[in-house]
Coordinates of N, CA and C in Angstrom, one line a residue:
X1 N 3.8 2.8 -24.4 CA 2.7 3.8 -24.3 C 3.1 5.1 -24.9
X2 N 4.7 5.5 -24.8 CA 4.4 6.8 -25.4 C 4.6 6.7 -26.6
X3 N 5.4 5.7 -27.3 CA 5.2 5.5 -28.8 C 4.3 5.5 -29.6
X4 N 3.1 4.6 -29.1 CA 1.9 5.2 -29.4 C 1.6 5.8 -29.2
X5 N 1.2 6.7 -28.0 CA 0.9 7.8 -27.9 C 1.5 9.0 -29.1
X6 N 2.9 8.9 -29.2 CA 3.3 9.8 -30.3 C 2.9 9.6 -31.5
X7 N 2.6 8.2 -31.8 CA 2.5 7.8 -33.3 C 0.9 8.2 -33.7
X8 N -0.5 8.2 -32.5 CA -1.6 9.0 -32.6 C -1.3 10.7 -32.7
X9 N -0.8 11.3 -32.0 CA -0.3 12.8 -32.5 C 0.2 12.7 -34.2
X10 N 1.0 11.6 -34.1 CA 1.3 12.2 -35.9 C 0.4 11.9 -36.7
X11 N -0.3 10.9 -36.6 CA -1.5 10.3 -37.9 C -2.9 11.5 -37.4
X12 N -3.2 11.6 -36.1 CA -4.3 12.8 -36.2 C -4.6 13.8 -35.9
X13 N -3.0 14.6 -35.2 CA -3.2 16.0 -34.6 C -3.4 15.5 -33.3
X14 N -3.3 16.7 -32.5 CA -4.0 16.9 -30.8 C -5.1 17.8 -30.8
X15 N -6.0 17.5 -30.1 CA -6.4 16.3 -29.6 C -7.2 15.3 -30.6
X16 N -6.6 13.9 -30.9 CA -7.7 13.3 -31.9 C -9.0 13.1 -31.4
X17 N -9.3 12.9 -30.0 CA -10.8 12.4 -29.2 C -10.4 12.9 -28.0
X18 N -10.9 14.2 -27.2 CA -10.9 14.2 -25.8 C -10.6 13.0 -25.0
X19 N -11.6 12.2 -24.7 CA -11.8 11.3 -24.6 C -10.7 9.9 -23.9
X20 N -9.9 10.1 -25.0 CA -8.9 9.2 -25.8 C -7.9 9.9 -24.5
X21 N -7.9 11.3 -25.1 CA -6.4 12.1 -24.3 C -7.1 12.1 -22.9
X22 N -7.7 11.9 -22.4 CA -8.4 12.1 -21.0 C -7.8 10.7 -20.3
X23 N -7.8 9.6 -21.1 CA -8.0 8.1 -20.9 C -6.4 8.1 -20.7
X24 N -5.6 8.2 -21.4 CA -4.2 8.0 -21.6 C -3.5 8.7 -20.7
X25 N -4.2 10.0 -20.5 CA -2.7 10.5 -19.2 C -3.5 10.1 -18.2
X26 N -4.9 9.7 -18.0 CA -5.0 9.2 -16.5 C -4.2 7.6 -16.7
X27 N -4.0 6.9 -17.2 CA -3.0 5.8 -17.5 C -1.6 6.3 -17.2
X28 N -1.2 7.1 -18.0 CA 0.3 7.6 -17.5 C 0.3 8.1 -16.4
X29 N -0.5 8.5 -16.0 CA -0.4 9.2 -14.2 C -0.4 7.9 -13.5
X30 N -0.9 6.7 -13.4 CA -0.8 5.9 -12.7 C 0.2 5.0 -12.6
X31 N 0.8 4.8 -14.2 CA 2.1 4.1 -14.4 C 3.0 5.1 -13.3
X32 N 3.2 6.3 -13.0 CA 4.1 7.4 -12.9 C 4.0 7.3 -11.4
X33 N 3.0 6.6 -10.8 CA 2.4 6.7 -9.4 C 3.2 5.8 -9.1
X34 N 3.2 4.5 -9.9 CA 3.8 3.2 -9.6 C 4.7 3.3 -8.0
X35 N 5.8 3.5 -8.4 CA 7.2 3.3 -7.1 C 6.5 4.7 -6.3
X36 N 6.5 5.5 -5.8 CA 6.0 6.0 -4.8 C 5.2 5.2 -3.9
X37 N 3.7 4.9 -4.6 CA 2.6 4.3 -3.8 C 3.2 3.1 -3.4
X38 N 4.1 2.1 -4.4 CA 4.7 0.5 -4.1 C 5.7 0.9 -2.9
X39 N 6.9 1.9 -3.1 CA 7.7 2.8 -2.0 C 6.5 3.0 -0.6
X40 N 5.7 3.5 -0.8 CA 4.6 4.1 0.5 C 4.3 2.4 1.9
X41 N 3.7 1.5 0.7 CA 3.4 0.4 1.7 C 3.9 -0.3 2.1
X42 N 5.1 -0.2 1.0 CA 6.7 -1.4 1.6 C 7.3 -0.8 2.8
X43 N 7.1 0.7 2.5 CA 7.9 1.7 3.8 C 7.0 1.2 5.3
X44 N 5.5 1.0 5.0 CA 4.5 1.1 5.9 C 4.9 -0.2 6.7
X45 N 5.1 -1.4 5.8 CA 5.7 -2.7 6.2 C 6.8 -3.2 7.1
X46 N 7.9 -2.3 6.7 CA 8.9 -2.3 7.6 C 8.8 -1.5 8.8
X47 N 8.1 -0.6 8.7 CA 7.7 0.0 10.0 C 6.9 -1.0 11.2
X48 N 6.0 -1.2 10.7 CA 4.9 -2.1 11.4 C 6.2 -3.4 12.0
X49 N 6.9 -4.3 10.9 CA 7.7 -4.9 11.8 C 8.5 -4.6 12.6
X50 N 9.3 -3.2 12.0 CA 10.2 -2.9 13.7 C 9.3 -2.7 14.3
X51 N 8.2 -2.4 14.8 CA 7.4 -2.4 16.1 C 7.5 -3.6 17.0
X52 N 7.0 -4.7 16.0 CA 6.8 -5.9 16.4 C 8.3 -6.0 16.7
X53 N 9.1 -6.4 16.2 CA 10.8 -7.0 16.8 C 11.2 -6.1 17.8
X54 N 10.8 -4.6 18.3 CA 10.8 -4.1 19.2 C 10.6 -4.5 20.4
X55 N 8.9 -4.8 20.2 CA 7.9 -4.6 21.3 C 7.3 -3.6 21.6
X56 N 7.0 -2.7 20.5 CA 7.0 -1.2 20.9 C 5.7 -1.5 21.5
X57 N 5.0 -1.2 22.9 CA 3.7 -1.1 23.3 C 3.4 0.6 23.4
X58 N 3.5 1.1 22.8 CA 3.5 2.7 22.6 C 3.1 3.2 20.8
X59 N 3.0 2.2 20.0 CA 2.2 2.0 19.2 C 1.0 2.0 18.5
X60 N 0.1 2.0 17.5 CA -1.5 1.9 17.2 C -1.4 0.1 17.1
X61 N -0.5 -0.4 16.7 CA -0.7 -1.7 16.8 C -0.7 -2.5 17.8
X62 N 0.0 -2.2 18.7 CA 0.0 -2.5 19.7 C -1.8 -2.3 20.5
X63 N -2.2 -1.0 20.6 CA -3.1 -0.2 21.0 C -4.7 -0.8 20.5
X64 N -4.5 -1.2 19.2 CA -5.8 -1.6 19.1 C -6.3 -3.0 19.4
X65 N -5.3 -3.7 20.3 CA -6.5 -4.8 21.3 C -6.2 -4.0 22.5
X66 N -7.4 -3.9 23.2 CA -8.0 -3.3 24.3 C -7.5 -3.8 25.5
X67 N -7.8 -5.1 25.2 CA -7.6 -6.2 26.7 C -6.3 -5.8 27.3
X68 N -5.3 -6.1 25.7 CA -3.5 -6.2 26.2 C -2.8 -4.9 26.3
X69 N -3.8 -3.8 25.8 CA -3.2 -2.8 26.4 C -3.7 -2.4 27.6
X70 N -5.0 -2.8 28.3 CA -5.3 -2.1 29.6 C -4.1 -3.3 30.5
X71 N -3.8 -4.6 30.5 CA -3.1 -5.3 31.0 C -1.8 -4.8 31.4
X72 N -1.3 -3.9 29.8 CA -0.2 -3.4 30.3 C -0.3 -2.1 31.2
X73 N -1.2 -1.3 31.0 CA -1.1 -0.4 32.0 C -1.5 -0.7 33.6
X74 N -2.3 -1.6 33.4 CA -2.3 -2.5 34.9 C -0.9 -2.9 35.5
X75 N -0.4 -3.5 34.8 CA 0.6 -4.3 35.4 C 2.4 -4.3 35.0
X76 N 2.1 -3.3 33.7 CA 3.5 -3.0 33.3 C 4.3 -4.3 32.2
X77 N 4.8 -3.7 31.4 CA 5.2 -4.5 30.5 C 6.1 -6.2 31.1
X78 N 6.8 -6.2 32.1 CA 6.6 -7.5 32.4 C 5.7 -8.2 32.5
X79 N 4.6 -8.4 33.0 CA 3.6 -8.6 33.0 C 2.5 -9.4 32.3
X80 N 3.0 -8.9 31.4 CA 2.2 -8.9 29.9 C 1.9 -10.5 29.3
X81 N 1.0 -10.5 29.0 CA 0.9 -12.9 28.9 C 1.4 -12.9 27.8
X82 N 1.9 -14.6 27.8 CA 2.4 -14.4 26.1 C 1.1 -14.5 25.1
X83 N 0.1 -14.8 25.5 CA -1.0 -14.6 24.4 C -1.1 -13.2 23.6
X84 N -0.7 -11.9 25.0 CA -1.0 -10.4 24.4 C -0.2 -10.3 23.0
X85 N 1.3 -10.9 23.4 CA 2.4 -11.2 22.5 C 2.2 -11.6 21.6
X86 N 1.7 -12.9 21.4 CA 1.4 -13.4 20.4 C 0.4 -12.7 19.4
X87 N -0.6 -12.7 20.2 CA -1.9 -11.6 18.9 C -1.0 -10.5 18.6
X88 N -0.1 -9.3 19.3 CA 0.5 -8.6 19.0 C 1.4 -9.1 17.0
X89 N 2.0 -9.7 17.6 CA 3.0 -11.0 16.4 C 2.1 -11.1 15.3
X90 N 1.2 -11.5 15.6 CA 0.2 -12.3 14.2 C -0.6 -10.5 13.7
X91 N -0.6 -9.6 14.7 CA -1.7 -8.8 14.2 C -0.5 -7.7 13.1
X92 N 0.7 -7.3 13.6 CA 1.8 -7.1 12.6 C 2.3 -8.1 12.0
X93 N 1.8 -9.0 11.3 CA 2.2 -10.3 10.5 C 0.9 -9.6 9.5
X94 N -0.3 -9.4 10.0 CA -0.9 -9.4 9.1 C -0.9 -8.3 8.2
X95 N -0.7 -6.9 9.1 CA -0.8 -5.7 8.4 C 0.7 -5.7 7.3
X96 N 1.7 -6.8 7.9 CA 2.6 -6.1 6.9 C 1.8 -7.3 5.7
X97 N 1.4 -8.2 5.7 CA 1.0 -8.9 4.2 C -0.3 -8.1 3.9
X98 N -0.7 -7.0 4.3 CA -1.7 -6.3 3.7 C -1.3 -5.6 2.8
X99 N -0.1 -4.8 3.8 CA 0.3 -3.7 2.9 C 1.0 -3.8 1.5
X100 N 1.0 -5.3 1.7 CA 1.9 -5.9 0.3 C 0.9 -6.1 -0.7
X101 N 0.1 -6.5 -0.3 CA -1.1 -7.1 -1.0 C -1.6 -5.7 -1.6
X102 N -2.1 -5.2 -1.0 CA -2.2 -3.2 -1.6 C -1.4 -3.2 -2.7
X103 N -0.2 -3.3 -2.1 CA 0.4 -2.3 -2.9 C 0.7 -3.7 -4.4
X104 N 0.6 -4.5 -4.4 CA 0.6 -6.0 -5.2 C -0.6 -5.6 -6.2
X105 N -2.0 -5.3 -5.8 CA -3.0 -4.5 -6.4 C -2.7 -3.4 -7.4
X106 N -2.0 -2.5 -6.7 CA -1.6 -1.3 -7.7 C -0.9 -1.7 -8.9
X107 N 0.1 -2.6 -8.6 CA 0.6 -3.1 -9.3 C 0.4 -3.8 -10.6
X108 N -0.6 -4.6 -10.3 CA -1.8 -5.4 -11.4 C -2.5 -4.1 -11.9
X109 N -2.6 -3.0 -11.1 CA -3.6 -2.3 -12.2 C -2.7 -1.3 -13.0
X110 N -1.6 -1.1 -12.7 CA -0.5 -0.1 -13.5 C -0.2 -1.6 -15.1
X111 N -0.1 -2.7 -14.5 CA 0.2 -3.3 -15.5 C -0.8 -3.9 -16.4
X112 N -2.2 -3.4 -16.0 CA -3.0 -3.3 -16.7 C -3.3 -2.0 -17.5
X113 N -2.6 -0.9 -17.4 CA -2.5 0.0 -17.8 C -2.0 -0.2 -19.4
X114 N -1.0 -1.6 -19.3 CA 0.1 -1.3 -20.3 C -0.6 -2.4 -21.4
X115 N -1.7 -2.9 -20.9 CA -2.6 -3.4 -22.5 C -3.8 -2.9 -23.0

């Protein structure tokens, strides 16, 4: 990308087409984005499983089925059925293959940047 880029500066000046230069650094800003945003979801991923290998019930994952958290404030984390557990399990199973999937997306479009 920047070779071309440099080798359009030398055959037509700056700016050869608005246009063109508008198109290309929003390309380079997104290649440039790459490892942060890919960094951001994988970080988001391993979070979400320590919860789960925790058991953190003090959590949003935890928190958004209703049932297994009012159960736990009923009855206290012993208590707890293994079904809560399990949806718990499968619902941080899912978010962390989301977050991969995201950021797997960026990815396909930064590398679509590069044709």
């Amino acid at each position: 990308l920047s070779l071309f880029h440099t080798r359009r500066h030398m055959m037509y000046g700056r700016p050869w087409r608005k246009t063109e230069m508008d198109f290309l650094h929003d390309q380079s800003i997104q290649i440039a984005a790459l490892a942060p945003v890919y960094g951001l979801f994988s970080l988001l991923s391993v979070v979400g499983m320590v919860e789960v290998l925790e058991g953190r019930t003090d959590s949003q994952l935890w928190k958004a089925n209703t049932i297994c958290n009012t159960q736990l404030q009923q009855h206290g984390v012993d208590e707890i059925s293994a079904d809560c557990w399990s949806r718990f399990i499968d619902r941080g199973e899912r978010w962390y293959n989301l977050n991969f999937l995201v950021a797997d997306l960026y990815e396909a479009r930064v590398l679509y940047c590069f044709t």
